[in-house]
Short mmCIF file of C-alpha atoms in Angstrom, two decimals:
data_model
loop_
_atom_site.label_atom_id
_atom_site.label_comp_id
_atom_site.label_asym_id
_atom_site.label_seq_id
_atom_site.Cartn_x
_atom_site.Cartn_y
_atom_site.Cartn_z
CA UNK A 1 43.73 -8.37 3.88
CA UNK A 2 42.96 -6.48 6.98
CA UNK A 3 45.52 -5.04 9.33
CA UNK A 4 45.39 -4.36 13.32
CA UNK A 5 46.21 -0.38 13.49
CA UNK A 6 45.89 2.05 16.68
CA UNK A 7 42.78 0.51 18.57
CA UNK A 8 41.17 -1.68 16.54
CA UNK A 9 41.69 -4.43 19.27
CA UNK A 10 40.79 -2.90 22.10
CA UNK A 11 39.19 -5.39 24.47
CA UNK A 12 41.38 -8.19 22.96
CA UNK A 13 44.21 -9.58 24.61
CA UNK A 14 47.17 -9.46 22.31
CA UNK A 15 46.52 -13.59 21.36
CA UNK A 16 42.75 -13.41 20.76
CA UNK A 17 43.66 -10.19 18.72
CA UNK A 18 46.33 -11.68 16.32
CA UNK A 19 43.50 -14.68 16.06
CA UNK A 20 40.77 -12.49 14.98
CA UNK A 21 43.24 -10.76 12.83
CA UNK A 22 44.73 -13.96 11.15
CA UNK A 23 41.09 -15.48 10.69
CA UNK A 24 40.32 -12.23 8.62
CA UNK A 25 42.68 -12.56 6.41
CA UNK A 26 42.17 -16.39 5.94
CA UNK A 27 39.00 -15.48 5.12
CA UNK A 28 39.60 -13.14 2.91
CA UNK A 29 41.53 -15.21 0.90
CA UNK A 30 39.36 -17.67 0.83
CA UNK A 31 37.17 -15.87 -0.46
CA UNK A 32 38.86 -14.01 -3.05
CA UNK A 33 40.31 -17.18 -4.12
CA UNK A 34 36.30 -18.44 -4.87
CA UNK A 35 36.23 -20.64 -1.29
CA UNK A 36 33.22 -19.61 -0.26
CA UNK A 37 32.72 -22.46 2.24
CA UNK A 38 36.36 -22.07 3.71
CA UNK A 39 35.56 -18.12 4.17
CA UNK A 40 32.55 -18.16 5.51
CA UNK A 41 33.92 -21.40 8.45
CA UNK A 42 36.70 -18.56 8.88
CA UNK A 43 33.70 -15.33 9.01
CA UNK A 44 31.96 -17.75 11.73
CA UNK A 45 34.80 -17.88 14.10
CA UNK A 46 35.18 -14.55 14.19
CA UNK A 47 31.40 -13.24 15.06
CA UNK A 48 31.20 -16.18 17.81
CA UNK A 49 34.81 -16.03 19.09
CA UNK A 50 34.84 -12.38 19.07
CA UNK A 51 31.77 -10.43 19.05
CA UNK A 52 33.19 -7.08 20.67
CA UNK A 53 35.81 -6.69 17.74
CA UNK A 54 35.68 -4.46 15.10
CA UNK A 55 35.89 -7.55 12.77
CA UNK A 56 32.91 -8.68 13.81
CA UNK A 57 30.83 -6.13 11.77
CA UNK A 58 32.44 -6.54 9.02
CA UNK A 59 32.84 -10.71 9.23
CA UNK A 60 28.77 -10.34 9.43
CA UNK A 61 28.68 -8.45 6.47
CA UNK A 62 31.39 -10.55 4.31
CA UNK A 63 29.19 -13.36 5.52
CA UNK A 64 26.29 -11.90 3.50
CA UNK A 65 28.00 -10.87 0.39
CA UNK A 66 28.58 -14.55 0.49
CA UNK A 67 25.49 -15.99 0.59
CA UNK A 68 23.66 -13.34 -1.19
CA UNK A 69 26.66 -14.28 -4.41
CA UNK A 70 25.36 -17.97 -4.02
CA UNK A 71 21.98 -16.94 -4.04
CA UNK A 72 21.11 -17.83 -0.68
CA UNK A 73 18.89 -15.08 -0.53
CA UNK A 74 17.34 -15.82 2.83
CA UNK A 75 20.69 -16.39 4.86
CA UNK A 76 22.31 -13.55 3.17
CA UNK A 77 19.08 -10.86 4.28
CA UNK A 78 18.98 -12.29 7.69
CA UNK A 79 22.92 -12.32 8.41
CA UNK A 80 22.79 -8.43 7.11
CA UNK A 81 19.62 -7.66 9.54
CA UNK A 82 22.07 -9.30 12.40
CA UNK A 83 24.57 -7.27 11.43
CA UNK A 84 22.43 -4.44 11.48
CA UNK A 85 20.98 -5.43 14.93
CA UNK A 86 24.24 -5.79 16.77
CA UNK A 87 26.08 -3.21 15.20
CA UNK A 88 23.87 -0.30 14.33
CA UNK A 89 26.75 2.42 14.31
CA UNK A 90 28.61 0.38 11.81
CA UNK A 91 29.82 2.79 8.78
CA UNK A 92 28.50 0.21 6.39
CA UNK A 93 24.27 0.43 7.12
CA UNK A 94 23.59 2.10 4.40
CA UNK A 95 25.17 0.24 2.40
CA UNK A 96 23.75 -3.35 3.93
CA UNK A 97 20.48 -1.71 3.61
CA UNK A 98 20.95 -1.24 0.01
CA UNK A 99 21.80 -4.85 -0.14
CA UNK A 100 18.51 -5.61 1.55
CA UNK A 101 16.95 -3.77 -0.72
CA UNK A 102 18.20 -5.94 -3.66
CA UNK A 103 17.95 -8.94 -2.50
CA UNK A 104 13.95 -8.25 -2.01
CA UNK A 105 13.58 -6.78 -4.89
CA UNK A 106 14.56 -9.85 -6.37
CA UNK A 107 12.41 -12.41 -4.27
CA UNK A 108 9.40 -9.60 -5.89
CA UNK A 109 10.20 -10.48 -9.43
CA UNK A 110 10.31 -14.34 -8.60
CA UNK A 111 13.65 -15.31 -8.41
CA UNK A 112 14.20 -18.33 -5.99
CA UNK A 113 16.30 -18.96 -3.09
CA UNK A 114 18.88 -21.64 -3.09
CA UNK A 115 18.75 -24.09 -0.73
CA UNK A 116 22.64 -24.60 0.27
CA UNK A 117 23.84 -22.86 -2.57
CA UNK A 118 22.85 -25.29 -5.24
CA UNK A 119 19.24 -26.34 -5.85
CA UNK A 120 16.64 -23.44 -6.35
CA UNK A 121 13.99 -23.60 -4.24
CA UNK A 122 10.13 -22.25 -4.65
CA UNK A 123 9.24 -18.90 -5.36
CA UNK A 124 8.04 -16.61 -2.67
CA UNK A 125 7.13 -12.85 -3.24
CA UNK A 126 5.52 -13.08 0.24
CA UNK A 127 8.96 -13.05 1.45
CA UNK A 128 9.80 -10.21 -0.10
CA UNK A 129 7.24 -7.99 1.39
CA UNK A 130 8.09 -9.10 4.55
CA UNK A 131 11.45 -8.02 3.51
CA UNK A 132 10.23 -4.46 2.85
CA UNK A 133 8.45 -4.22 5.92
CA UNK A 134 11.90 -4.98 8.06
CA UNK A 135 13.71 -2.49 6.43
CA UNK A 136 11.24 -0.01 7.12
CA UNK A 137 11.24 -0.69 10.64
CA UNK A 138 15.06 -0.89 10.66
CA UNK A 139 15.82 2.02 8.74
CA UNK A 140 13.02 4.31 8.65
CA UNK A 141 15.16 7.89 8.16
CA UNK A 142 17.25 6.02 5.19
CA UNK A 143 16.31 6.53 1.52
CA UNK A 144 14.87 3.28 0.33
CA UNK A 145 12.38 3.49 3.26
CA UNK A 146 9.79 4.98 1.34
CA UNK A 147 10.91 2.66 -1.62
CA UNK A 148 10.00 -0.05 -0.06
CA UNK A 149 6.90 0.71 1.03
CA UNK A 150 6.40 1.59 -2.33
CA UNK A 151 7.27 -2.05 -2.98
CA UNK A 152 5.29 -3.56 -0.03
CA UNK A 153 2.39 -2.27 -1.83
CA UNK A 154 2.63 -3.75 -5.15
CA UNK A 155 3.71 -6.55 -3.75
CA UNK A 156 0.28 -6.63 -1.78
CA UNK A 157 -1.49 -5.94 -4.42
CA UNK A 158 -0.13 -8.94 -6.36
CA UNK A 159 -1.41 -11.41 -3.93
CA UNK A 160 -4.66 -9.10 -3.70
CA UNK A 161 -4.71 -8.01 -0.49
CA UNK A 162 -5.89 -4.82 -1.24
CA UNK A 163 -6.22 -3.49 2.35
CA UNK A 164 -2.90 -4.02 3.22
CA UNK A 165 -1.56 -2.10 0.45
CA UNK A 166 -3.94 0.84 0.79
CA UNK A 167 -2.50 0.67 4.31
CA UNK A 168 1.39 0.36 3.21
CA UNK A 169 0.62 3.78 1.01
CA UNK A 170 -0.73 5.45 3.46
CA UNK A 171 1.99 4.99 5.54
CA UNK A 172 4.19 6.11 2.71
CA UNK A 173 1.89 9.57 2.10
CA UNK A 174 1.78 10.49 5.80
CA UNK A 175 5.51 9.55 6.84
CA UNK A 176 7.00 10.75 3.53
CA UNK A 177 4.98 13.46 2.44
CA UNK A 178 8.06 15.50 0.54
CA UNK A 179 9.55 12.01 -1.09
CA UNK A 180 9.53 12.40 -4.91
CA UNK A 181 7.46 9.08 -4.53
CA UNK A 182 4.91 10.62 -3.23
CA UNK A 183 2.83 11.96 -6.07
CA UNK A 184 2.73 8.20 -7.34
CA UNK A 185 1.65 7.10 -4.13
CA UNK A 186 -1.60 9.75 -4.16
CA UNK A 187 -2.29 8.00 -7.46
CA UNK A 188 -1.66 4.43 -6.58
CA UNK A 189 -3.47 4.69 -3.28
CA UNK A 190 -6.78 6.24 -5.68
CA UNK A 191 -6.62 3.43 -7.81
CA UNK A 192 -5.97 0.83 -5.13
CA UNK A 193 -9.29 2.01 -3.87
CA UNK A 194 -11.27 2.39 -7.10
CA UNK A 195 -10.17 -1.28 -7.74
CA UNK A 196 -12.37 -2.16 -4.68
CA UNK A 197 -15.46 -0.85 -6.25
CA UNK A 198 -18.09 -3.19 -7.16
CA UNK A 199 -20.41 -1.22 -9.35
CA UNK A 200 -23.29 1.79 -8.48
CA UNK A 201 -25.63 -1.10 -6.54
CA UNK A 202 -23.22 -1.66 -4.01
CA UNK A 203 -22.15 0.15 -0.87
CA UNK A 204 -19.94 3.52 -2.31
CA UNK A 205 -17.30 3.57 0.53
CA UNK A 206 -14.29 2.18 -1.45
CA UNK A 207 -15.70 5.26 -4.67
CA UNK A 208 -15.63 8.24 -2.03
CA UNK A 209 -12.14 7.28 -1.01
CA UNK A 210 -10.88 6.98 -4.39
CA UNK A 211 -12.75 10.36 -5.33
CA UNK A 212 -10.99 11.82 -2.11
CA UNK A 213 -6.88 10.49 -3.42
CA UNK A 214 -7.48 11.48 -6.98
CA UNK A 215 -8.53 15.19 -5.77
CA UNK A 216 -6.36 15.25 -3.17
CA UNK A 217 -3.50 14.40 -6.01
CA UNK A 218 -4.66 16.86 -8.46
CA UNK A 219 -4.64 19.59 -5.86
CA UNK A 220 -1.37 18.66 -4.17
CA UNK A 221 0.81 17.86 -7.39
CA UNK A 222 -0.77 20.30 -10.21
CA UNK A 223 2.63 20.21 -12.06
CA UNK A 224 3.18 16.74 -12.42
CA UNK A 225 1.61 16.63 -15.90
CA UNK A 226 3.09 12.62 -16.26
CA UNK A 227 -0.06 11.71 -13.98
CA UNK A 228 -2.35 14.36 -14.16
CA UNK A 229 -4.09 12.48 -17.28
CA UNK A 230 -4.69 9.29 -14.95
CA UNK A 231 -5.96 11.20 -12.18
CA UNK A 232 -8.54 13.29 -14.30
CA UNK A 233 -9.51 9.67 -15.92
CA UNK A 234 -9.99 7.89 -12.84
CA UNK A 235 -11.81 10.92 -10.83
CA UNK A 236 -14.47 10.48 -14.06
CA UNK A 237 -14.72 7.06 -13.62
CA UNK A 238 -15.28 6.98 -10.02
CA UNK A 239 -17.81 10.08 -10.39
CA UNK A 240 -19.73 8.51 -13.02
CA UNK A 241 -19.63 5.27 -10.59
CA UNK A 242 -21.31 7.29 -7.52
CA UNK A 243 -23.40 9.68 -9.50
CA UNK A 244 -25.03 6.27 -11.16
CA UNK A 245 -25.42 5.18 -7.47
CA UNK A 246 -27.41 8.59 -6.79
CA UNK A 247 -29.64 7.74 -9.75
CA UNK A 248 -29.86 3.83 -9.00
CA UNK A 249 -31.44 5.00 -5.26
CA UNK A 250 -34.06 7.63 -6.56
CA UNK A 251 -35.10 4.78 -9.12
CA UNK A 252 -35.62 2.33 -6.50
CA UNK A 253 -37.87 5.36 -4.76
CA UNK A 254 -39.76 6.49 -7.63
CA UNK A 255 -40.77 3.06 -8.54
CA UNK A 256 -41.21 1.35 -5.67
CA UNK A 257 -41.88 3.38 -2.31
CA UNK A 258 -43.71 6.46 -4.62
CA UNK A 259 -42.04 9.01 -2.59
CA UNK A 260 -41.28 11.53 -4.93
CA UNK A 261 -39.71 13.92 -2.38
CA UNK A 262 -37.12 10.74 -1.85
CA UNK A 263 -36.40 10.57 -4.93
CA UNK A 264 -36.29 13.83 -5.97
CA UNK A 265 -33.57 14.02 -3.37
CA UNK A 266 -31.27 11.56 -4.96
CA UNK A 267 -31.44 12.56 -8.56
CA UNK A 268 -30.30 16.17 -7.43
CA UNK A 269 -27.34 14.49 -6.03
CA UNK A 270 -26.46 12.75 -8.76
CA UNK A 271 -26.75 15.87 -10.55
CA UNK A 272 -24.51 17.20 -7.77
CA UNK A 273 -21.45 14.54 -8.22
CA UNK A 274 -21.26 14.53 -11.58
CA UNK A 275 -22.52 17.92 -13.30
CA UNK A 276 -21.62 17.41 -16.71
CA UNK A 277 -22.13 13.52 -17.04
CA UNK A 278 -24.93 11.73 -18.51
CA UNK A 279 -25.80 10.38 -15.55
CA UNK A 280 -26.77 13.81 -14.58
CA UNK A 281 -28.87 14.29 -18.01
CA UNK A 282 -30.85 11.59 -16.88
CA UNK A 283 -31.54 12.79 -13.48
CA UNK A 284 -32.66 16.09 -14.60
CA UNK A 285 -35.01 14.01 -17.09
CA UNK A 286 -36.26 12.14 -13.94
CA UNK A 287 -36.75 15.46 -11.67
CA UNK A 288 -38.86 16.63 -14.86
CA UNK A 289 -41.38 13.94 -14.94
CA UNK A 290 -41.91 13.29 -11.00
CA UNK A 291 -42.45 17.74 -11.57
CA UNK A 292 -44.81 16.72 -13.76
CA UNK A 293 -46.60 14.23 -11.30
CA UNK A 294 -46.19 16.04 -8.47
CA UNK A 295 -48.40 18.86 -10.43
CA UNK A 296 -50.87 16.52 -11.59
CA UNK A 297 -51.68 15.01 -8.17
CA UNK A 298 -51.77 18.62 -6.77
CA UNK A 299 -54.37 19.33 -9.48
CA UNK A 300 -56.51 16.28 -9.20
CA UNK A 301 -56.96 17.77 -5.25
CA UNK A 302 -57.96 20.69 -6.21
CA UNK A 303 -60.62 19.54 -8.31
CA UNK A 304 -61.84 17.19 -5.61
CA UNK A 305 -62.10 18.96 -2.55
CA UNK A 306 -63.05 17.10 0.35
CA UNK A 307 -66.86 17.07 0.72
CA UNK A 308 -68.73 18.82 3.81
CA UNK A 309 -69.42 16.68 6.65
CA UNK A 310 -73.21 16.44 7.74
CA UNK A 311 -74.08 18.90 10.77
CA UNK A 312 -74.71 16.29 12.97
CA UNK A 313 -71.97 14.23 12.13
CA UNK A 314 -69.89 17.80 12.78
CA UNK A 315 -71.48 18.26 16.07
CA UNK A 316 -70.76 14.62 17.28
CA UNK A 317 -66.72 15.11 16.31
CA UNK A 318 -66.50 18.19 18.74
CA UNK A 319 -68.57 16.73 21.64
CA UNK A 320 -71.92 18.79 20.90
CA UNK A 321 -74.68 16.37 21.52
#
């Protein structure tokens, strides 16, 4: 059990201080002694009865350990973020954050809550990036900040709001920029954002972004070889996605609108995005033939030069009657 020493009960008079002591240690041994009810009755009466106590803290975070051992998972994160609310010098954050970090890490892979300690209840990963979010609000200098960002993203991602966890890496590349998570975040942000991509007929925001990570990643992290292969597979894809866009455009302007000049644009970007693809090939194959048209019609006018007009008629279009 615990034991009063120096000034542990300062702000106590010498009654309320034996109480707070003696409902410690009943506590304690409740709960070693598997009485989880009995302890945490005992734990209560010390964080109402006697707030400004250094039992307090640690009756809050007994309290937790509690319910997060019956798999209260909900009562046991919310009793630590109290804890970390009303005593945010205590010697034990980190360690409560850890526990935090467990618990909704757990609620991510689907294990339920237990309603009263008994009967599990439904599963709810939403709760868990909610989870993640508080502790990076509560603790943003302590290491598992940018973990669970990390973790707010996939868990994002998972219920497919893709937005939300483009935003949560962001957050994680511009806050944490020297975290060892980093690199993976440059590559999960690319593909977060290639995943948004509908196809070359569709507006090529969501490609140019994922074409800016996957660059960005391969110039930032040459030496991480572990992702280097994804990021040179996914930069090809998205190329070959845009360049095809390029070509789609200059299509739609050589067959349709016949302006050549148009078109003639777009094919040399396509050519442009993707140099070596066959996207390209085909754009140089369509540059070729509107040459070729372009020739022709410049040919056919100079065959067929615009006939004289009669004097009179001349003399009429400058005002010479």
């Amino acid at each position: 059990g615990w034991q009063a020493q120096g000034g542990v009960l300062a702000g106590l008079g010498s009654d309320e201080g034996r109480n707070a002591l003696d409902f410690m240690n009943k506590a304690r041994a409740a709960e070693e002694a598997g009485q989880s009810s009995t302890a945490l009755k005992a734990y209560t009466v010390v964080v109402k009865k006697y707030p400004n106590s250094i039992f307090a803290a640690e009756a809050l975070y007994h309290t937790g350990l509690i319910y997060q051992k019956r798999q209260q998972y909900y009562k046991a994160f919310d009793t630590y973020q109290s804890m970390l609310g009303r005593y945010p010098n205590s010697e034990k954050f980190t360690q409560v954050i850890g526990e935090q970090y467990r618990i909704a890490s757990l609620l991510a892979e689907g294990q339920r809550s237990r309603i009263w300690g008994m009967f599990p209840g439904f599963r709810n990963r939403e709760k868990s990036i909610e989870y993640f979010e508080i502790m990076v609000r509560t603790a943003p200098y302590s290491d598992y900040a940018p973990l669970a960002l990390m973790n707010a993203a996939r868990g994002y991602k998972k219920i497919s709001e893709e937005e939300a966890a483009i935003d949560a890496l962001d957050r994680m590349i511009n806050t944490y920029p020297r975290s060892a998570l980093t690199p993976d975040a440059y590559l999960r942000i690319a593909e977060t954002h290639a995943s948004l991509v509908d196809g070359p007929y569709y507006d090529q925001a969501a490609t140019k972004d994922a074409i800016t990570y996957y660059e960005d990643y391969m110039i930032l992290f040459p030496s991480d070889i572990g992702g280097m292969a994804t990021a040179e597979k996914g930069l090809a894809n998205m190329k070959q996605v845009l360049a095809r866009s390029k070509l789609t455009m200059g299509e739609y302007y050589y067959k349709y609108r016949k302006n050549y000049q148009a078109a003639k644009v777009f094919y040399n970007e396509a050519i442009t995005v993707y140099p070596d693809s066959e996207v390209a090939a085909e754009a140089r194959t369509k540059l070729a033939v509107i040459d070729a048209v372009l020739q022709r019609q410049s040919g056919n006018a100079s065959a067929n030069p615009e006939p004289a007009a009669p004097a009179a008629a001349k003399k009429k279009r400058f005002g010479i009657f």
